[in-house]
Amino acid sequence: MNKKTPNPIDVFVGSRVRLRRLMVGMSQEALADRLGVTFQQVQKYEKGTNRISASRLQAISDVFRVPPSFFFQDDDASGATTGAGHDTGDVSTFVSSKEGLDLNRAFLKIEDAGVRKSIISLATALSKASELSSERTETAPEQRI
């Protein structure tokens, strides 16, 4: 018997619930208490194993003080996603990691917009330099001594 795989949209919505919960520093237990469910149920929601009903999504939105549309928005896009073939990969994984959360919290504390833009420019330049470096390493002939 094949185990049913979660719908990618349910997985995405669940990852956004987890992201927001971590952003506000709330435990699964605390969210479960606020929703009147078990923390295991919250785990299932976050993994996309169990679908989140519309009324439950509204309750989660109320707890986190965000509109329900927050849970359907892509991390690097301002509009809602269509959900078709949506990739929840790298950005969601990084942003919900300890490093990602620390970086975002620190970045949000920078009040000067010019400084924030400079940091983005620096990060972009470093990522391009890293890409070029790895390309050179891949194409460089092996040297023997």
Short mmCIF file of C-alpha atoms in Angstrom, two decimals:
data_model
loop_
_atom_site.label_atom_id
_atom_site.label_comp_id
_atom_site.label_asym_id
_atom_site.label_seq_id
_atom_site.Cartn_x
_atom_site.Cartn_y
_atom_site.Cartn_z
CA MET A 1 0.00 0.00 0.00
CA ASN A 2 1.45 3.37 -1.07
CA LYS A 3 1.59 6.12 1.45
CA LYS A 4 -0.21 9.20 0.13
CA THR A 5 2.19 12.06 -0.56
CA PRO A 6 1.16 15.52 0.65
CA ASN A 7 -0.10 18.05 -1.86
CA PRO A 8 2.68 20.57 -2.67
CA ILE A 9 0.36 23.46 -1.82
CA ASP A 10 -0.34 21.98 1.63
CA VAL A 11 3.41 21.56 2.14
CA PHE A 12 4.02 25.17 1.10
CA VAL A 13 1.29 26.57 3.36
CA GLY A 14 2.63 24.45 6.23
CA SER A 15 6.15 25.72 5.63
CA ARG A 16 4.84 29.29 5.80
CA VAL A 17 3.09 28.50 9.11
CA ARG A 18 6.40 27.15 10.45
CA LEU A 19 8.29 30.17 9.10
CA ARG A 20 5.94 32.63 10.79
CA ARG A 21 5.94 30.66 14.04
CA LEU A 22 9.74 30.73 14.12
CA MET A 23 9.82 34.41 13.15
CA VAL A 24 7.74 35.33 16.18
CA GLY A 25 9.64 32.91 18.43
CA MET A 26 6.67 30.72 19.29
CA SER A 27 6.91 27.01 20.06
CA GLN A 28 4.69 24.39 18.47
CA GLU A 29 3.19 23.77 21.90
CA ALA A 30 2.29 27.45 22.35
CA LEU A 31 0.67 27.62 18.91
CA ALA A 32 -1.21 24.38 19.60
CA ASP A 33 -2.53 25.80 22.88
CA ARG A 34 -3.75 28.97 21.14
CA LEU A 35 -5.49 26.87 18.46
CA GLY A 36 -6.91 24.24 20.82
CA VAL A 37 -5.09 21.35 19.14
CA THR A 38 -2.15 19.11 20.06
CA PHE A 39 1.41 20.04 19.17
CA GLN A 40 1.48 16.88 17.03
CA GLN A 41 -1.33 18.38 14.96
CA VAL A 42 0.72 21.54 14.49
CA GLN A 43 3.65 19.36 13.35
CA LYS A 44 1.39 17.70 10.79
CA TYR A 45 0.15 21.08 9.56
CA GLU A 46 3.72 22.34 9.20
CA LYS A 47 4.82 19.27 7.24
CA GLY A 48 1.74 19.40 5.02
CA THR A 49 0.71 15.93 6.16
CA ASN A 50 -2.64 17.30 7.32
CA ARG A 51 -4.46 20.01 5.41
CA ILE A 52 -5.34 23.22 7.19
CA SER A 53 -9.03 24.09 6.91
CA ALA A 54 -10.07 27.64 6.04
CA SER A 55 -11.33 28.31 9.57
CA ARG A 56 -8.12 26.95 11.11
CA LEU A 57 -6.02 29.03 8.71
CA GLN A 58 -7.98 32.10 9.78
CA ALA A 59 -7.29 31.23 13.44
CA ILE A 60 -3.58 30.83 12.68
CA SER A 61 -3.64 34.18 10.86
CA ASP A 62 -5.22 35.78 13.93
CA VAL A 63 -2.58 34.29 16.25
CA PHE A 64 0.25 35.58 14.04
CA ARG A 65 -1.51 38.85 13.14
CA VAL A 66 -1.04 38.36 9.42
CA PRO A 67 -3.64 38.05 6.63
CA PRO A 68 -4.41 34.52 5.43
CA SER A 69 -2.79 35.45 2.10
CA PHE A 70 0.59 35.50 3.92
CA PHE A 71 0.55 31.69 3.88
CA PHE A 72 0.23 31.59 0.09
CA GLN A 73 2.89 34.18 -0.78
CA ASP A 74 6.26 33.18 -2.13
CA ASP A 75 9.25 34.41 -0.10
CA ASP A 76 10.75 36.34 -2.99
CA ALA A 77 7.56 37.58 -4.63
CA SER A 78 5.06 40.15 -3.48
CA GLY A 79 1.99 38.52 -5.01
CA ALA A 80 0.19 35.28 -4.26
CA THR A 81 1.44 32.10 -5.85
CA THR A 82 -0.54 29.98 -8.20
CA GLY A 83 0.62 26.85 -6.46
CA ALA A 84 1.19 24.97 -9.70
CA GLY A 85 4.63 23.43 -9.65
CA HIS A 86 5.64 25.66 -6.76
CA ASP A 87 9.09 25.11 -5.29
CA THR A 88 9.24 25.57 -1.52
CA GLY A 89 12.98 24.82 -1.50
CA ASP A 90 15.96 26.97 -0.76
CA VAL A 91 14.50 30.30 0.37
CA SER A 92 11.96 28.83 2.78
CA THR A 93 14.52 26.39 4.15
CA PHE A 94 17.10 29.12 4.72
CA VAL A 95 14.70 31.71 6.12
CA SER A 96 13.32 29.22 8.62
CA SER A 97 16.81 28.10 9.71
CA LYS A 98 18.52 29.61 12.77
CA GLU A 99 20.98 31.50 10.54
CA GLY A 100 18.19 32.81 8.33
CA LEU A 101 16.11 33.99 11.26
CA ASP A 102 19.14 35.62 12.93
CA LEU A 103 20.07 37.37 9.69
CA ASN A 104 16.52 38.60 9.10
CA ARG A 105 16.10 39.85 12.67
CA ALA A 106 19.40 41.73 12.51
CA PHE A 107 18.58 43.15 9.07
CA LEU A 108 15.18 44.39 10.26
CA LYS A 109 16.85 46.30 13.11
CA ILE A 110 18.83 48.42 10.61
CA GLU A 111 16.80 51.60 10.26
CA ASP A 112 18.84 53.28 7.52
CA ALA A 113 17.46 52.23 4.11
CA GLY A 114 20.77 53.11 2.46
CA VAL A 115 22.65 50.74 4.74
CA ARG A 116 20.15 47.96 4.00
CA LYS A 117 20.59 48.52 0.26
CA SER A 118 24.38 48.44 0.70
CA ILE A 119 24.14 45.12 2.53
CA ILE A 120 22.01 43.67 -0.27
CA SER A 121 24.53 44.93 -2.84
CA LEU A 122 27.40 43.42 -0.86
CA ALA A 123 25.65 40.06 -0.54
CA THR A 124 24.85 40.08 -4.27
CA ALA A 125 28.47 40.89 -5.16
CA LEU A 126 29.77 38.17 -2.83
CA SER A 127 27.41 35.58 -4.29
CA LYS A 128 28.51 36.49 -7.85
CA ALA A 129 32.17 36.29 -6.83
CA SER A 130 31.51 32.90 -5.26
CA GLU A 131 29.84 31.67 -8.46
CA LEU A 132 32.78 32.87 -10.57
CA SER A 133 35.25 31.25 -8.21
CA SER A 134 33.47 27.91 -8.34
CA GLU A 135 33.27 28.11 -12.15
CA ARG A 136 37.03 28.73 -12.34
CA THR A 137 37.70 25.81 -10.02
CA GLU A 138 35.55 23.49 -12.14
CA THR A 139 37.21 24.48 -15.42
CA ALA A 140 40.80 24.83 -14.15
CA PRO A 141 43.14 22.05 -15.22
CA GLU A 142 44.42 19.82 -12.47
CA GLN A 143 47.96 20.68 -11.44
CA ARG A 144 50.35 17.98 -10.40
CA ILE A 145 53.41 18.58 -8.34
#
